[in-house]
Every structure is written in structure tokens, then in C-alpha cells.
């Protein structure tokens, strides 16, 4: 019983210390604030070590993207920073679920930054909260319109049509479809074999013609 009470007291003490760090963060740099936020959030919510690793990796990528700007005051952090980061992650072909998890954490950070500075650094992520309808796949009619539009772009349009059709018939991610080489295609067996951009493992399959 005493051991249990002692553990509870230790957790409460850590949470109080973390709360102090949060309240004292007003004059810190962006770098200092993000590092402290991970520490404070992890302790306060007692999150699993796997999520702590995810948060640390997210902060590292953010700081690399910010560069020298990470040394500026937290008051200089603007909503477009998080929005640009997420946009680049989606363009790089990362799994939707992975980026969506990062969006959730970035929005939490944004609200906490607003508590200190009055500016919600996650405000630019509002459009990322897509509804179910917005996440539905393209219909056949929509794809036909996209291809018809691309057909009006000359040689560039021919490349886009090939790219789009390749994704339609193979279900490849955009990044993987863009990296398909002639030697990856076996016309006799109607098979395309590539190295998956996400898992870095070989992946092969028959085109759905």
C-alpha cells in the first residue's frame, strides 16, 4: 500500500514539474519548447514508449525543416510551418495513417502554443481534418475527366496520363509509380516488380487490365 502511494506521489510530482516547464516556456526558443513539450506530454499522459519514439522523430523532422528558425522565440511560430510540413509529408508518399497521427499531435502542440502566444500554430491544419466523403476514392467519371484534361497538355499531358493510368491499374503509390523503370515491367507475364518505397521490400503484382 505504501509503495503504491509512493509511486502515485512520484507521478504527481513529475506532472507538477512538467506543468511548471509548460508555464515557463513563454520566453523559450521553438527548439527548446518542442523538446520540453514532448517530455511534458509523455509524462502527463503516461504514453507508451512507442509513441514517445514517434513524437521524438516528429520533433526531429520539424527542427530539421525549421533550420536556423528553430532558435527563434516560440512567439514567432506561425500556422503555415506545420501545414507546410504535413503537405510535404503527403507529397513524399508516406502512409495516410502515419501522417494523420502526426497531424493529431501537431494540432495539440498548436493549441498549447496558442495558450502561450495567442496564435494557434496548428490552425493551418484544419483542412487536414477531412470528412469521410472527402476521403472516398475517385469515381470512374472523375478519373475520365482528369485524363481528358491531361490530354490537352501536349507531351506533358501524355506523361501524366501514363502516370495516372499506371496508378489506376496497379494501385501503386504515387512515389512508387513515378519510379517504375522499363526493366521493372514484364510484358509477357503482365507483371510489374518494384521495391516498395514504404517497406523497402520487393513487391510484384499483375496489372488489373
CSV table of N, CA, C and O in Angstrom, one decimal, residues 48-101:
chain,number,residue,atom,x,y,z
A,48,UNK,N,2.7,5.4,-24.2
A,48,UNK,CA,3.6,4.2,-24.4
A,48,UNK,C,4.9,4.7,-25.0
A,48,UNK,O,4.9,5.6,-25.8
A,49,UNK,N,5.9,3.9,-24.8
A,49,UNK,CA,7.3,4.2,-25.3
A,49,UNK,C,7.3,4.3,-26.8
A,49,UNK,O,8.1,5.1,-27.4
A,50,UNK,N,6.5,3.5,-27.5
A,50,UNK,CA,6.4,3.6,-29.0
A,50,UNK,C,6.0,4.9,-29.5
A,50,UNK,O,6.5,5.5,-30.4
A,51,UNK,N,5.0,5.5,-28.7
A,51,UNK,CA,4.5,6.9,-29.1
A,51,UNK,C,5.5,7.9,-28.7
A,51,UNK,O,5.6,9.0,-29.4
A,52,UNK,N,6.3,7.7,-27.7
A,52,UNK,CA,7.3,8.7,-27.3
A,52,UNK,C,8.4,8.7,-28.5
A,52,UNK,O,8.8,9.8,-28.9
A,53,UNK,N,8.7,7.5,-29.0
A,53,UNK,CA,9.7,7.5,-30.1
A,53,UNK,C,9.1,8.2,-31.3
A,53,UNK,O,9.8,8.9,-32.0
A,54,UNK,N,7.8,8.0,-31.6
A,54,UNK,CA,7.2,8.7,-32.7
A,54,UNK,C,7.2,10.2,-32.5
A,54,UNK,O,7.5,10.9,-33.5
A,55,UNK,N,6.9,10.6,-31.3
A,55,UNK,CA,7.0,12.1,-31.0
A,55,UNK,C,8.4,12.6,-31.2
A,55,UNK,O,8.6,13.7,-31.8
A,56,UNK,N,9.4,11.9,-30.7
A,56,UNK,CA,10.8,12.4,-30.9
A,56,UNK,C,11.2,12.5,-32.3
A,56,UNK,O,11.8,13.4,-32.7
A,57,UNK,N,10.7,11.5,-33.1
A,57,UNK,CA,11.1,11.5,-34.6
A,57,UNK,C,10.4,12.7,-35.2
A,57,UNK,O,10.9,13.3,-36.1
A,58,UNK,N,9.1,12.9,-34.8
A,58,UNK,CA,8.4,14.0,-35.4
A,58,UNK,C,9.0,15.4,-35.1
A,58,UNK,O,9.2,16.2,-36.0
A,59,UNK,N,9.5,15.5,-33.8
A,59,UNK,CA,10.2,16.8,-33.5
A,59,UNK,C,11.5,17.0,-34.2
A,59,UNK,O,11.8,18.1,-34.6
A,60,UNK,N,12.2,15.9,-34.4
A,60,UNK,CA,13.5,15.9,-35.1
A,60,UNK,C,13.3,16.4,-36.5
A,60,UNK,O,14.0,17.3,-37.0
A,61,UNK,N,12.2,15.9,-37.2
A,61,UNK,CA,12.0,16.3,-38.6
A,61,UNK,C,11.5,17.7,-38.7
A,61,UNK,O,11.9,18.5,-39.6
A,62,UNK,N,10.7,18.1,-37.7
A,62,UNK,CA,10.3,19.5,-37.6
A,62,UNK,C,11.5,20.5,-37.5
A,62,UNK,O,11.6,21.5,-38.1
A,63,UNK,N,12.4,20.1,-36.6
A,63,UNK,CA,13.5,21.0,-36.3
A,63,UNK,C,14.4,21.1,-37.5
A,63,UNK,O,15.0,22.1,-37.8
A,64,UNK,N,14.6,20.0,-38.2
A,64,UNK,CA,15.4,20.0,-39.4
A,64,UNK,C,14.8,20.9,-40.4
A,64,UNK,O,15.5,21.6,-41.1
A,65,UNK,N,13.5,20.8,-40.6
A,65,UNK,CA,12.8,21.6,-41.5
A,65,UNK,C,12.9,23.1,-41.2
A,65,UNK,O,13.0,24.0,-42.0
A,66,UNK,N,12.8,23.4,-39.9
A,66,UNK,CA,12.9,24.8,-39.4
A,66,UNK,C,14.3,25.4,-39.6
A,66,UNK,O,14.4,26.6,-39.8
A,67,UNK,N,15.3,24.5,-39.5
A,67,UNK,CA,16.7,25.0,-39.6
A,67,UNK,C,17.0,26.0,-38.5
A,67,UNK,O,16.7,25.9,-37.3
A,68,UNK,N,17.6,27.1,-38.9
A,68,UNK,CA,18.0,28.2,-38.0
A,68,UNK,C,16.8,28.9,-37.3
A,68,UNK,O,17.0,29.4,-36.2
A,69,UNK,N,15.7,28.8,-38.0
A,69,UNK,CA,14.5,29.4,-37.4
A,69,UNK,C,14.1,28.8,-36.1
A,69,UNK,O,13.4,29.4,-35.3
A,70,UNK,N,14.5,27.5,-35.9
A,70,UNK,CA,14.2,26.8,-34.6
A,70,UNK,C,14.8,27.5,-33.4
A,70,UNK,O,14.3,27.3,-32.3
A,71,UNK,N,15.8,28.4,-33.6
A,71,UNK,CA,16.4,29.1,-32.5
A,71,UNK,C,15.7,30.4,-32.1
A,71,UNK,O,16.0,31.0,-31.1
A,72,UNK,N,14.6,30.7,-32.9
A,72,UNK,CA,13.9,31.9,-32.6
A,72,UNK,C,12.8,31.7,-31.5
A,72,UNK,O,12.5,30.6,-31.1
A,73,UNK,N,12.3,32.8,-31.0
A,73,UNK,CA,11.3,32.7,-29.9
A,73,UNK,C,10.0,31.9,-30.4
A,73,UNK,O,9.7,31.9,-31.5
A,74,UNK,N,9.4,31.2,-29.4
A,74,UNK,CA,8.2,30.4,-29.7
A,74,UNK,C,7.1,31.4,-30.2
A,74,UNK,O,6.2,30.9,-30.9
A,75,UNK,N,7.2,32.7,-29.9
A,75,UNK,CA,6.2,33.6,-30.4
A,75,UNK,C,6.3,33.8,-31.9
A,75,UNK,O,5.4,34.4,-32.5
A,76,UNK,N,7.3,33.4,-32.5
A,76,UNK,CA,7.5,33.5,-34.0
A,76,UNK,C,6.9,32.4,-34.8
A,76,UNK,O,6.9,32.4,-36.0
A,77,UNK,N,6.5,31.3,-34.1
A,77,UNK,CA,5.9,30.1,-34.8
A,77,UNK,C,4.6,30.4,-35.4
A,77,UNK,O,3.6,30.8,-34.7
A,78,UNK,N,4.4,30.2,-36.7
A,78,UNK,CA,3.2,30.5,-37.4
A,78,UNK,C,2.5,29.3,-37.9
A,78,UNK,O,3.2,28.3,-38.1
A,79,UNK,N,1.2,29.3,-38.2
A,79,UNK,CA,0.5,28.1,-38.6
A,79,UNK,C,1.0,27.5,-39.9
A,79,UNK,O,0.9,26.3,-40.1
A,80,UNK,N,1.5,28.3,-40.8
A,80,UNK,CA,2.0,27.8,-42.1
A,80,UNK,C,3.1,26.8,-41.9
A,80,UNK,O,3.4,25.9,-42.8
A,81,UNK,N,3.9,26.8,-40.8
A,81,UNK,CA,5.0,25.9,-40.6
A,81,UNK,C,4.5,24.5,-40.5
A,81,UNK,O,5.0,23.6,-41.2
A,82,UNK,N,3.5,24.2,-39.7
A,82,UNK,CA,3.0,22.9,-39.5
A,82,UNK,C,2.3,22.4,-40.8
A,82,UNK,O,2.4,21.3,-41.2
A,83,UNK,N,1.5,23.4,-41.4
A,83,UNK,CA,0.8,23.0,-42.6
A,83,UNK,C,1.8,22.6,-43.8
A,83,UNK,O,1.5,21.6,-44.5
A,84,UNK,N,2.8,23.4,-43.9
A,84,UNK,CA,3.8,23.1,-45.0
A,84,UNK,C,4.5,21.7,-44.7
A,84,UNK,O,4.8,21.0,-45.6
A,85,UNK,N,4.8,21.4,-43.4
A,85,UNK,CA,5.4,20.2,-43.1
A,85,UNK,C,4.5,19.0,-43.5
A,85,UNK,O,5.0,18.0,-44.1
A,86,UNK,N,3.2,19.1,-43.1
A,86,UNK,CA,2.3,18.0,-43.4
A,86,UNK,C,2.1,17.8,-44.9
A,86,UNK,O,2.1,16.7,-45.4
A,87,UNK,N,2.1,19.0,-45.6
A,87,UNK,CA,1.9,18.9,-47.1
A,87,UNK,C,3.1,18.2,-47.7
A,87,UNK,O,2.9,17.4,-48.6
A,88,UNK,N,4.3,18.5,-47.2
A,88,UNK,CA,5.4,17.8,-47.8
A,88,UNK,C,5.4,16.3,-47.5
A,88,UNK,O,5.8,15.5,-48.3
A,89,UNK,N,5.0,15.9,-46.3
A,89,UNK,CA,5.0,14.5,-45.9
A,89,UNK,C,4.0,13.8,-46.8
A,89,UNK,O,4.3,12.6,-47.2
A,90,UNK,N,2.9,14.4,-47.1
A,90,UNK,CA,1.9,13.7,-48.0
A,90,UNK,C,2.5,13.6,-49.4
A,90,UNK,O,2.3,12.6,-50.1
A,91,UNK,N,3.2,14.6,-49.9
A,91,UNK,CA,3.8,14.6,-51.2
A,91,UNK,C,4.9,13.5,-51.3
A,91,UNK,O,5.1,13.0,-52.4
A,92,UNK,N,5.5,13.3,-50.2
A,92,UNK,CA,6.6,12.3,-50.1
A,92,UNK,C,6.1,10.9,-50.1
A,92,UNK,O,6.9,9.9,-50.2
A,93,UNK,N,4.8,10.7,-50.1
A,93,UNK,CA,4.2,9.4,-50.2
A,93,UNK,C,4.1,8.6,-48.9
A,93,UNK,O,4.0,7.3,-49.0
A,94,UNK,N,4.2,9.2,-47.8
A,94,UNK,CA,4.1,8.5,-46.5
A,94,UNK,C,2.6,8.0,-46.4
A,94,UNK,O,1.7,8.6,-46.9
A,95,UNK,N,2.5,6.9,-45.6
A,95,UNK,CA,1.2,6.3,-45.4
A,95,UNK,C,0.2,7.3,-44.8
A,95,UNK,O,0.6,8.1,-43.9
A,96,UNK,N,-1.0,7.3,-45.2
A,96,UNK,CA,-2.0,8.3,-44.8
A,96,UNK,C,-2.2,8.2,-43.3
A,96,UNK,O,-2.2,9.3,-42.6
A,97,UNK,N,-2.2,7.0,-42.7
A,97,UNK,CA,-2.4,6.9,-41.3
A,97,UNK,C,-1.2,7.5,-40.5
A,97,UNK,O,-1.4,8.1,-39.4
A,98,UNK,N,0.0,7.3,-41.0
A,98,UNK,CA,1.2,7.9,-40.3
A,98,UNK,C,1.1,9.4,-40.3
A,98,UNK,O,1.3,10.0,-39.2
A,99,UNK,N,0.8,10.0,-41.4
A,99,UNK,CA,0.7,11.5,-41.4
A,99,UNK,C,-0.5,12.0,-40.6
A,99,UNK,O,-0.4,13.0,-39.9
A,100,UNK,N,-1.6,11.2,-40.6
A,100,UNK,CA,-2.8,11.7,-39.8
A,100,UNK,C,-2.5,11.7,-38.3
A,100,UNK,O,-2.9,12.5,-37.6
A,101,UNK,N,-1.7,10.7,-37.9
A,101,UNK,CA,-1.3,10.7,-36.5
A,101,UNK,C,-0.4,11.9,-36.2
A,101,UNK,O,-0.6,12.5,-35.1
